[in-house]
Amino acid sequence: RMGSPPWVECAPMVPQPLEFAAQPIRLRQWTKDMPMPTRVLRGLVAALPLFLAACSDSAPSSEEIARLLAERGFDKPACASSTLFKTFPVTLSDSFSGPGPAKGNAAVYDALVGVGLLRRDGDSYDLTPAGREDYKPESKAFCYSSGFDVSVRSVDPAKPDDYGPAVEKGWLVTVEVKPREVKDWAKNPEVLKQASLTTLQQITQPQVGQVSLVKPRGEEGYKLVNTRFSPRQGFHFNQAW
């Protein structure tokens, strides 16, 4: 009809997680006389707000998930720790009462001598240049990896009642965490033999687990809650008495 601008009426659309719930576009009878490209264009323009609404309800991106996990400590260095590494140089004692660690701990120190982190002089041990590079006195540890690479395997919507009224939406995220560039000394058989309940696979292979993310109602961004996954981020040497 003349005098009225052409327009298109779109059926309601309910956004779905990670995909668009497309609905058919219904055109008024008078659009039959419009050129086909014009009708298609006007249909797309009319549907655009609905598609934008669907996008605004999308799941968090892989980058956002990785950032939240890093803030929670998933990307901290992986280290081999022990109270035996409190300070260097150290001299072993004949008994557990000191002043140094008991001689029963010599096998742990000798394993680190064998991989070039320590040097031995009688019953005394001190750091080598390589050992000084990896030694972290504040953690009583030698670190063998700078951190972990996090990749997202899947993002699944949580049930509406899982988090209560304060949460607008939630997701159950399956992630893979893999240590980057594990140093050779940490993979040495004698070092792993002296460590407590540690295997080569545990310190080199990816770990898979699940975490929960939510979008609080009335707030921007996402929050990491109810972490169900705590990846192994190092290994430990027990102290003998």
C-alpha atoms as an extended CHARMM CRD file, in Angstrom:
* protein
*
       241  EXT
         1         1  ARG       CA              0.0000000000        0.0000000000        0.0000000000  PROA      1               0.0000000000
         2         2  MET       CA              1.0870000000        3.5280000000       -0.7670000000  PROA      2               0.0000000000
         3         3  GLY       CA              1.6540000000        5.9760000000        2.1010000000  PROA      3               0.0000000000
         4         4  SER       CA              2.8820000000        3.3800000000        4.6050000000  PROA      4               0.0000000000
         5         5  PRO       CA              6.5160000000        2.2720000000        4.7670000000  PROA      5               0.0000000000
         6         6  PRO       CA              7.1050000000       -1.4110000000        4.0950000000  PROA      6               0.0000000000
         7         7  TRP       CA              7.7030000000       -3.4650000000        7.2170000000  PROA      7               0.0000000000
         8         8  VAL       CA              8.3080000000       -7.0260000000        8.3160000000  PROA      8               0.0000000000
         9         9  GLU       CA              6.8560000000       -8.7810000000       11.3460000000  PROA      9               0.0000000000
        10        10  CYS       CA              9.0510000000      -11.4740000000       12.9920000000  PROA      10              0.0000000000
        11        11  ALA       CA              7.9210000000      -14.3280000000       15.1910000000  PROA      11              0.0000000000
        12        12  PRO       CA              9.2460000000      -14.2910000000       18.7980000000  PROA      12              0.0000000000
        13        13  MET       CA             12.5970000000      -15.9490000000       19.3710000000  PROA      13              0.0000000000
        14        14  VAL       CA             13.8090000000      -17.6000000000       22.5670000000  PROA      14              0.0000000000
        15        15  PRO       CA             17.6250000000      -17.6040000000       22.8140000000  PROA      15              0.0000000000
        16        16  GLN       CA             19.2410000000      -20.9740000000       23.3930000000  PROA      16              0.0000000000
        17        17  PRO       CA             22.7440000000      -21.6210000000       24.8510000000  PROA      17              0.0000000000
        18        18  LEU       CA             25.5230000000      -21.4340000000       22.2610000000  PROA      18              0.0000000000
        19        19  GLU       CA             23.1120000000      -21.4160000000       19.3020000000  PROA      19              0.0000000000
        20        20  PHE       CA             20.3400000000      -19.3970000000       17.7740000000  PROA      20              0.0000000000
        21        21  ALA       CA             16.7590000000      -20.6620000000       17.8900000000  PROA      21              0.0000000000
        22        22  ALA       CA             15.6980000000      -19.5230000000       14.4200000000  PROA      22              0.0000000000
        23        23  GLN       CA             11.9940000000      -18.8860000000       13.7050000000  PROA      23              0.0000000000
        24        24  PRO       CA             10.3240000000      -18.3940000000       10.3050000000  PROA      24              0.0000000000
        25        25  ILE       CA              9.8860000000      -14.8230000000        9.0950000000  PROA      25              0.0000000000
        26        26  ARG       CA              6.2430000000      -14.0160000000        8.1260000000  PROA      26              0.0000000000
        27        27  LEU       CA              5.8630000000      -11.3670000000        5.4410000000  PROA      27              0.0000000000
        28        28  ARG       CA              2.6930000000       -9.3480000000        4.8670000000  PROA      28              0.0000000000
        29        29  GLN       CA              0.7920000000       -9.9370000000        1.6570000000  PROA      29              0.0000000000
        30        30  TRP       CA              1.7990000000       -6.5930000000        0.1380000000  PROA      30              0.0000000000
        31        31  THR       CA              5.4690000000       -7.5870000000        0.1740000000  PROA      31              0.0000000000
        32        32  LYS       CA              4.8380000000       -9.9580000000       -2.7070000000  PROA      32              0.0000000000
        33        33  ASP       CA              5.2060000000       -7.0530000000       -5.1030000000  PROA      33              0.0000000000
        34        34  MET       CA              8.5740000000       -6.0060000000       -3.6610000000  PROA      34              0.0000000000
        35        35  PRO       CA             11.7670000000       -7.1230000000       -5.4400000000  PROA      35              0.0000000000
        36        36  MET       CA             13.1910000000      -10.2750000000       -3.8340000000  PROA      36              0.0000000000
        37        37  PRO       CA             16.5090000000       -8.6720000000       -2.6800000000  PROA      37              0.0000000000
        38        38  THR       CA             14.5620000000       -5.8890000000       -0.9420000000  PROA      38              0.0000000000
        39        39  ARG       CA             12.2890000000       -8.3290000000        0.8510000000  PROA      39              0.0000000000
        40        40  VAL       CA             15.2520000000      -10.4280000000        2.0490000000  PROA      40              0.0000000000
        41        41  LEU       CA             17.1320000000       -7.3570000000        3.2590000000  PROA      41              0.0000000000
        42        42  ARG       CA             14.1540000000       -6.0120000000        5.2030000000  PROA      42              0.0000000000
        43        43  GLY       CA             13.6340000000       -9.4270000000        6.7660000000  PROA      43              0.0000000000
        44        44  LEU       CA             17.2320000000       -9.5560000000        7.9310000000  PROA      44              0.0000000000
        45        45  VAL       CA             17.0700000000       -6.0310000000        9.3670000000  PROA      45              0.0000000000
        46        46  ALA       CA             13.8970000000       -6.8640000000       11.2820000000  PROA      46              0.0000000000
        47        47  ALA       CA             15.4220000000      -10.0770000000       12.7110000000  PROA      47              0.0000000000
        48        48  LEU       CA             18.6970000000       -8.4320000000       13.7650000000  PROA      48              0.0000000000
        49        49  PRO       CA             17.5610000000       -7.3200000000       17.2730000000  PROA      49              0.0000000000
        50        50  LEU       CA             16.4600000000      -10.8690000000       18.0420000000  PROA      50              0.0000000000
        51        51  PHE       CA             19.7910000000      -12.3060000000       16.9990000000  PROA      51              0.0000000000
        52        52  LEU       CA             21.5910000000       -9.6970000000       19.1170000000  PROA      52              0.0000000000
        53        53  ALA       CA             19.4680000000      -10.6760000000       22.0930000000  PROA      53              0.0000000000
        54        54  ALA       CA             20.4520000000      -14.2930000000       21.6000000000  PROA      54              0.0000000000
        55        55  CYS       CA             24.1380000000      -13.3580000000       21.4250000000  PROA      55              0.0000000000
        56        56  SER       CA             23.9460000000      -11.3760000000       24.6710000000  PROA      56              0.0000000000
        57        57  ASP       CA             22.9610000000      -14.5710000000       26.5000000000  PROA      57              0.0000000000
        58        58  SER       CA             25.8690000000      -16.6340000000       25.1660000000  PROA      58              0.0000000000
        59        59  ALA       CA             28.2270000000      -18.7290000000       27.2680000000  PROA      59              0.0000000000
        60        60  PRO       CA             31.5880000000      -17.3280000000       28.4780000000  PROA      60              0.0000000000
        61        61  SER       CA             34.4230000000      -17.4830000000       25.9440000000  PROA      61              0.0000000000
        62        62  SER       CA             37.4200000000      -19.7950000000       26.2740000000  PROA      62              0.0000000000
        63        63  GLU       CA             39.6220000000      -16.7410000000       26.9080000000  PROA      63              0.0000000000
        64        64  GLU       CA             37.3940000000      -15.5790000000       29.7760000000  PROA      64              0.0000000000
        65        65  ILE       CA             37.3780000000      -19.0660000000       31.3250000000  PROA      65              0.0000000000
        66        66  ALA       CA             41.1850000000      -19.3130000000       31.0880000000  PROA      66              0.0000000000
        67        67  ARG       CA             41.5570000000      -15.8920000000       32.7310000000  PROA      67              0.0000000000
        68        68  LEU       CA             39.3120000000      -16.8640000000       35.6560000000  PROA      68              0.0000000000
        69        69  LEU       CA             41.1970000000      -20.1230000000       36.1630000000  PROA      69              0.0000000000
        70        70  ALA       CA             44.5330000000      -18.2800000000       36.1210000000  PROA      70              0.0000000000
        71        71  GLU       CA             43.2350000000      -15.9280000000       38.8250000000  PROA      71              0.0000000000
        72        72  ARG       CA             42.3260000000      -18.9790000000       40.9150000000  PROA      72              0.0000000000
        73        73  GLY       CA             45.9290000000      -20.2390000000       40.6830000000  PROA      73              0.0000000000
        74        74  PHE       CA             45.6290000000      -22.7910000000       37.9030000000  PROA      74              0.0000000000
        75        75  ASP       CA             48.5770000000      -21.2030000000       36.0940000000  PROA      75              0.0000000000
        76        76  LYS       CA             51.1070000000      -21.0360000000       38.9270000000  PROA      76              0.0000000000
        77        77  PRO       CA             54.5000000000      -22.7790000000       38.4970000000  PROA      77              0.0000000000
        78        78  ALA       CA             54.7850000000      -26.5200000000       39.1170000000  PROA      78              0.0000000000
        79        79  CYS       CA             57.4640000000      -27.3270000000       41.7070000000  PROA      79              0.0000000000
        80        80  ALA       CA             59.0880000000      -30.1120000000       43.7030000000  PROA      80              0.0000000000
        81        81  SER       CA             58.8880000000      -29.0880000000       47.3590000000  PROA      81              0.0000000000
        82        82  SER       CA             60.1260000000      -30.2660000000       50.7510000000  PROA      82              0.0000000000
        83        83  THR       CA             61.0070000000      -28.9390000000       54.1780000000  PROA      83              0.0000000000
        84        84  LEU       CA             64.4660000000      -30.2740000000       53.3090000000  PROA      84              0.0000000000
        85        85  PHE       CA             64.7930000000      -27.3670000000       50.8860000000  PROA      85              0.0000000000
        86        86  LYS       CA             64.2760000000      -24.6380000000       53.4720000000  PROA      86              0.0000000000
        87        87  THR       CA             67.7700000000      -23.2470000000       53.0250000000  PROA      87              0.0000000000
        88        88  PHE       CA             71.1290000000      -23.9130000000       51.3400000000  PROA      88              0.0000000000
        89        89  PRO       CA             73.8960000000      -24.7520000000       52.0060000000  PROA      89              0.0000000000
        90        90  VAL       CA             72.8280000000      -27.5180000000       54.3580000000  PROA      90              0.0000000000
        91        91  THR       CA             74.8300000000      -30.0890000000       56.3470000000  PROA      91              0.0000000000
        92        92  LEU       CA             73.3270000000      -33.4000000000       57.4240000000  PROA      92              0.0000000000
        93        93  SER       CA             73.3400000000      -34.3850000000       61.0980000000  PROA      93              0.0000000000
        94        94  ASP       CA             73.7350000000      -37.7410000000       62.8080000000  PROA      94              0.0000000000
        95        95  SER       CA             70.2670000000      -37.4940000000       64.4030000000  PROA      95              0.0000000000
        96        96  PHE       CA             66.9040000000      -35.8960000000       63.7220000000  PROA      96              0.0000000000
        97        97  SER       CA             67.5030000000      -33.3700000000       66.5170000000  PROA      97              0.0000000000
        98        98  GLY       CA             69.8100000000      -31.3840000000       64.2410000000  PROA      98              0.0000000000
        99        99  PRO       CA             71.1070000000      -28.8760000000       63.7170000000  PROA      99              0.0000000000
       100       100  GLY       CA             70.7000000000      -30.0330000000       60.0970000000  PROA      100             0.0000000000
       101       101  PRO       CA             68.4260000000      -32.6810000000       58.5550000000  PROA      101             0.0000000000
       102       102  ALA       CA             69.1640000000      -36.2880000000       59.5140000000  PROA      102             0.0000000000
       103       103  LYS       CA             71.5310000000      -38.3340000000       57.3680000000  PROA      103             0.0000000000
       104       104  GLY       CA             68.6000000000      -40.5460000000       56.4280000000  PROA      104             0.0000000000
       105       105  ASN       CA             67.6460000000      -37.8180000000       53.9110000000  PROA      105             0.0000000000
       106       106  ALA       CA             70.8750000000      -38.1510000000       51.9240000000  PROA      106             0.0000000000
       107       107  ALA       CA             69.1410000000      -40.0760000000       49.1060000000  PROA      107             0.0000000000
       108       108  VAL       CA             66.8940000000      -37.0930000000       48.3220000000  PROA      108             0.0000000000
       109       109  TYR       CA             69.8020000000      -34.6570000000       48.1700000000  PROA      109             0.0000000000
       110       110  ASP       CA             71.9040000000      -37.1090000000       46.1760000000  PROA      110             0.0000000000
       111       111  ALA       CA             69.1270000000      -37.4510000000       43.5920000000  PROA      111             0.0000000000
       112       112  LEU       CA             69.3010000000      -33.6840000000       43.0560000000  PROA      112             0.0000000000
       113       113  VAL       CA             73.0810000000      -33.8900000000       42.8600000000  PROA      113             0.0000000000
       114       114  GLY       CA             72.6540000000      -36.4400000000       40.0900000000  PROA      114             0.0000000000
       115       115  VAL       CA             70.5340000000      -34.0460000000       37.9740000000  PROA      115             0.0000000000
       116       116  GLY       CA             72.8140000000      -31.0560000000       38.5210000000  PROA      116             0.0000000000
       117       117  LEU       CA             70.7410000000      -28.9850000000       40.9630000000  PROA      117             0.0000000000
       118       118  LEU       CA             73.0550000000      -29.5280000000       43.9630000000  PROA      118             0.0000000000
       119       119  ARG       CA             76.7080000000      -30.2720000000       44.5650000000  PROA      119             0.0000000000
       120       120  ARG       CA             78.0040000000      -32.3640000000       47.4650000000  PROA      120             0.0000000000
       121       121  ASP       CA             81.0030000000      -31.8970000000       49.7220000000  PROA      121             0.0000000000
       122       122  GLY       CA             81.0800000000      -34.6220000000       52.3690000000  PROA      122             0.0000000000
       123       123  ASP       CA             77.7890000000      -34.3290000000       54.2680000000  PROA      123             0.0000000000
       124       124  SER       CA             77.1130000000      -30.8140000000       52.9730000000  PROA      124             0.0000000000
       125       125  TYR       CA             75.0290000000      -29.7760000000       49.9460000000  PROA      125             0.0000000000
       126       126  ASP       CA             74.8130000000      -26.4620000000       48.1330000000  PROA      126             0.0000000000
       127       127  LEU       CA             73.1320000000      -25.0710000000       45.0280000000  PROA      127             0.0000000000
       128       128  THR       CA             74.7460000000      -25.2460000000       41.6030000000  PROA      128             0.0000000000
       129       129  PRO       CA             74.1050000000      -22.4150000000       39.0810000000  PROA      129             0.0000000000
       130       130  ALA       CA             71.3410000000      -24.5490000000       37.5340000000  PROA      130             0.0000000000
       131       131  GLY       CA             69.8780000000      -25.2430000000       40.9630000000  PROA      131             0.0000000000
       132       132  ARG       CA             69.9580000000      -21.5500000000       41.8740000000  PROA      132             0.0000000000
       133       133  GLU       CA             67.9290000000      -20.8060000000       38.7560000000  PROA      133             0.0000000000
       134       134  ASP       CA             65.1230000000      -23.2140000000       39.7010000000  PROA      134             0.0000000000
       135       135  TYR       CA             65.2400000000      -22.8070000000       43.4870000000  PROA      135             0.0000000000
       136       136  LYS       CA             62.3890000000      -20.8540000000       45.1200000000  PROA      136             0.0000000000
       137       137  PRO       CA             63.2620000000      -20.3740000000       48.8180000000  PROA      137             0.0000000000
       138       138  GLU       CA             59.8710000000      -18.8400000000       49.6620000000  PROA      138             0.0000000000
       139       139  SER       CA             58.2360000000      -22.0840000000       48.5260000000  PROA      139             0.0000000000
       140       140  LYS       CA             61.0070000000      -24.4430000000       49.7490000000  PROA      140             0.0000000000
       141       141  ALA       CA             61.0020000000      -25.8840000000       46.2510000000  PROA      141             0.0000000000
       142       142  PHE       CA             62.6730000000      -26.3490000000       42.8900000000  PROA      142             0.0000000000
       143       143  CYS       CA             60.2880000000      -25.4260000000       40.0640000000  PROA      143             0.0000000000
       144       144  TYR       CA             60.2720000000      -27.4910000000       36.8770000000  PROA      144             0.0000000000
       145       145  SER       CA             57.4960000000      -25.8120000000       34.8470000000  PROA      145             0.0000000000
       146       146  SER       CA             56.5410000000      -22.1580000000       34.4480000000  PROA      146             0.0000000000
       147       147  GLY       CA             52.8270000000      -22.9120000000       34.5830000000  PROA      147             0.0000000000
       148       148  PHE       CA             49.9240000000      -24.6330000000       32.8720000000  PROA      148             0.0000000000
       149       149  ASP       CA             48.1250000000      -24.2390000000       29.5680000000  PROA      149             0.0000000000
       150       150  VAL       CA             44.3470000000      -24.3750000000       29.9530000000  PROA      150             0.0000000000
       151       151  SER       CA             42.0510000000      -25.4650000000       27.1290000000  PROA      151             0.0000000000
       152       152  VAL       CA             38.2600000000      -25.6970000000       27.2250000000  PROA      152             0.0000000000
       153       153  ARG       CA             36.7200000000      -28.9820000000       26.1090000000  PROA      153             0.0000000000
       154       154  SER       CA             33.0410000000      -28.1870000000       26.5940000000  PROA      154             0.0000000000
       155       155  VAL       CA             30.6830000000      -25.6140000000       28.1110000000  PROA      155             0.0000000000
       156       156  ASP       CA             27.2870000000      -26.9680000000       29.1870000000  PROA      156             0.0000000000
       157       157  PRO       CA             24.3860000000      -24.9940000000       30.7030000000  PROA      157             0.0000000000
       158       158  ALA       CA             23.6550000000      -25.7830000000       34.3410000000  PROA      158             0.0000000000
       159       159  LYS       CA             20.1650000000      -26.4600000000       35.6510000000  PROA      159             0.0000000000
       160       160  PRO       CA             18.2530000000      -23.2680000000       36.5270000000  PROA      160             0.0000000000
       161       161  ASP       CA             17.8730000000      -24.2950000000       40.1850000000  PROA      161             0.0000000000
       162       162  ASP       CA             21.5260000000      -25.1900000000       40.7660000000  PROA      162             0.0000000000
       163       163  TYR       CA             22.6270000000      -21.7660000000       42.0660000000  PROA      163             0.0000000000
       164       164  GLY       CA             19.5770000000      -19.9590000000       43.4420000000  PROA      164             0.0000000000
       165       165  PRO       CA             17.8990000000      -16.6220000000       42.5910000000  PROA      165             0.0000000000
       166       166  ALA       CA             21.0850000000      -14.5340000000       42.8500000000  PROA      166             0.0000000000
       167       167  VAL       CA             22.4640000000      -16.2020000000       39.7190000000  PROA      167             0.0000000000
       168       168  GLU       CA             21.1410000000      -15.3600000000       36.2780000000  PROA      168             0.0000000000
       169       169  LYS       CA             22.7910000000      -18.3020000000       34.5410000000  PROA      169             0.0000000000
       170       170  GLY       CA             25.4120000000      -20.9670000000       35.1510000000  PROA      170             0.0000000000
       171       171  TRP       CA             27.6370000000      -23.3280000000       33.1720000000  PROA      171             0.0000000000
       172       172  LEU       CA             29.5050000000      -26.5510000000       33.8630000000  PROA      172             0.0000000000
       173       173  VAL       CA             32.8640000000      -26.2780000000       32.0990000000  PROA      173             0.0000000000
       174       174  THR       CA             35.1390000000      -29.2140000000       31.2780000000  PROA      174             0.0000000000
       175       175  VAL       CA             38.7720000000      -28.0910000000       31.0200000000  PROA      175             0.0000000000
       176       176  GLU       CA             42.1140000000      -29.6660000000       30.2260000000  PROA      176             0.0000000000
       177       177  VAL       CA             45.1840000000      -28.4700000000       32.1390000000  PROA      177             0.0000000000
       178       178  LYS       CA             48.6640000000      -29.3510000000       30.8590000000  PROA      178             0.0000000000
       179       179  PRO       CA             52.0460000000      -28.3240000000       32.3240000000  PROA      179             0.0000000000
       180       180  ARG       CA             54.2090000000      -26.4820000000       29.8310000000  PROA      180             0.0000000000
       181       181  GLU       CA             57.8480000000      -27.3800000000       29.1500000000  PROA      181             0.0000000000
       182       182  VAL       CA             58.5630000000      -29.7910000000       32.0170000000  PROA      182             0.0000000000
       183       183  LYS       CA             62.3110000000      -29.7390000000       32.7150000000  PROA      183             0.0000000000
       184       184  ASP       CA             64.2620000000      -32.9480000000       32.2460000000  PROA      184             0.0000000000
       185       185  TRP       CA             65.4830000000      -33.1620000000       35.8400000000  PROA      185             0.0000000000
       186       186  ALA       CA             61.9020000000      -33.5380000000       37.0920000000  PROA      186             0.0000000000
       187       187  LYS       CA             61.4420000000      -36.5560000000       34.8140000000  PROA      187             0.0000000000
       188       188  ASN       CA             64.5840000000      -38.2910000000       36.0640000000  PROA      188             0.0000000000
       189       189  PRO       CA             63.7680000000      -41.7990000000       37.4260000000  PROA      189             0.0000000000
       190       190  GLU       CA             65.8740000000      -41.3990000000       40.5800000000  PROA      190             0.0000000000
       191       191  VAL       CA             64.2250000000      -38.0600000000       41.4160000000  PROA      191             0.0000000000
       192       192  LEU       CA             60.7650000000      -39.5870000000       40.9480000000  PROA      192             0.0000000000
       193       193  LYS       CA             61.7860000000      -42.6270000000       43.0130000000  PROA      193             0.0000000000
       194       194  GLN       CA             62.6280000000      -40.4000000000       45.9920000000  PROA      194             0.0000000000
       195       195  ALA       CA             59.4590000000      -38.3010000000       45.6220000000  PROA      195             0.0000000000
       196       196  SER       CA             56.2740000000      -39.1310000000       47.4710000000  PROA      196             0.0000000000
       197       197  LEU       CA             53.6530000000      -41.0240000000       45.3870000000  PROA      197             0.0000000000
       198       198  THR       CA             54.6870000000      -39.4540000000       42.0940000000  PROA      198             0.0000000000
       199       199  THR       CA             54.8420000000      -40.8800000000       38.5640000000  PROA      199             0.0000000000
       200       200  LEU       CA             56.1520000000      -39.4670000000       35.3110000000  PROA      200             0.0000000000
       201       201  GLN       CA             52.6270000000      -39.4410000000       33.8830000000  PROA      201             0.0000000000
       202       202  GLN       CA             51.2960000000      -37.3630000000       36.7700000000  PROA      202             0.0000000000
       203       203  ILE       CA             53.7150000000      -34.4990000000       36.1490000000  PROA      203             0.0000000000
       204       204  THR       CA             53.7460000000      -34.4880000000       32.3360000000  PROA      204             0.0000000000
       205       205  GLN       CA             50.3030000000      -35.5210000000       31.0800000000  PROA      205             0.0000000000
       206       206  PRO       CA             47.1660000000      -33.3380000000       30.7700000000  PROA      206             0.0000000000
       207       207  GLN       CA             44.6150000000      -33.3930000000       33.5720000000  PROA      207             0.0000000000
       208       208  VAL       CA             40.9020000000      -33.0920000000       32.8450000000  PROA      208             0.0000000000
       209       209  GLY       CA             38.2370000000      -31.8550000000       35.2480000000  PROA      209             0.0000000000
       210       210  GLN       CA             35.1630000000      -29.6750000000       35.6690000000  PROA      210             0.0000000000
       211       211  VAL       CA             34.5700000000      -26.2180000000       37.1170000000  PROA      211             0.0000000000
       212       212  SER       CA             31.4070000000      -24.1460000000       37.5050000000  PROA      212             0.0000000000
       213       213  LEU       CA             30.9670000000      -20.6000000000       36.1880000000  PROA      213             0.0000000000
       214       214  VAL       CA             28.0330000000      -18.2960000000       36.8860000000  PROA      214             0.0000000000
       215       215  LYS       CA             26.7570000000      -14.9080000000       35.7850000000  PROA      215             0.0000000000
       216       216  PRO       CA             25.4150000000      -13.1330000000       38.9040000000  PROA      216             0.0000000000
       217       217  ARG       CA             22.1070000000      -11.3920000000       38.3660000000  PROA      217             0.0000000000
       218       218  GLY       CA             22.5120000000       -7.6700000000       37.8020000000  PROA      218             0.0000000000
       219       219  GLU       CA             26.3170000000       -7.8460000000       37.5160000000  PROA      219             0.0000000000
       220       220  GLU       CA             28.7440000000       -7.7330000000       34.6210000000  PROA      220             0.0000000000
       221       221  GLY       CA             31.0640000000      -10.6130000000       33.8570000000  PROA      221             0.0000000000
       222       222  TYR       CA             31.3360000000      -14.1420000000       35.2510000000  PROA      222             0.0000000000
       223       223  LYS       CA             32.5220000000      -15.7740000000       38.4600000000  PROA      223             0.0000000000
       224       224  LEU       CA             34.1950000000      -19.1060000000       39.1510000000  PROA      224             0.0000000000
       225       225  VAL       CA             32.3520000000      -21.0150000000       41.8880000000  PROA      225             0.0000000000
       226       226  ASN       CA             32.2220000000      -24.5220000000       43.3450000000  PROA      226             0.0000000000
       227       227  THR       CA             35.4890000000      -25.6230000000       41.7410000000  PROA      227             0.0000000000
       228       228  ARG       CA             35.2860000000      -29.3970000000       41.4220000000  PROA      228             0.0000000000
       229       229  PHE       CA             38.7520000000      -29.7000000000       39.9430000000  PROA      229             0.0000000000
       230       230  SER       CA             42.0870000000      -29.1600000000       41.6630000000  PROA      230             0.0000000000
       231       231  PRO       CA             44.8990000000      -30.1500000000       39.3030000000  PROA      231             0.0000000000
       232       232  ARG       CA             48.1380000000      -31.5400000000       40.6600000000  PROA      232             0.0000000000
       233       233  GLN       CA             50.6770000000      -28.7090000000       40.4740000000  PROA      233             0.0000000000
       234       234  GLY       CA             53.8860000000      -30.3150000000       41.6640000000  PROA      234             0.0000000000
       235       235  PHE       CA             55.2380000000      -33.1020000000       43.8630000000  PROA      235             0.0000000000
       236       236  HSD       CA             56.7810000000      -33.4650000000       47.3010000000  PROA      236             0.0000000000
       237       237  PHE       CA             59.7080000000      -35.1140000000       49.0670000000  PROA      237             0.0000000000
       238       238  ASN       CA             59.0520000000      -36.4030000000       52.5850000000  PROA      238             0.0000000000
       239       239  GLN       CA             61.6000000000      -35.8270000000       55.3330000000  PROA      239             0.0000000000
       240       240  ALA       CA             63.1480000000      -38.8310000000       57.0330000000  PROA      240             0.0000000000
       241       241  TRP       CA             63.8160000000      -38.7870000000       60.7770000000  PROA      241             0.0000000000
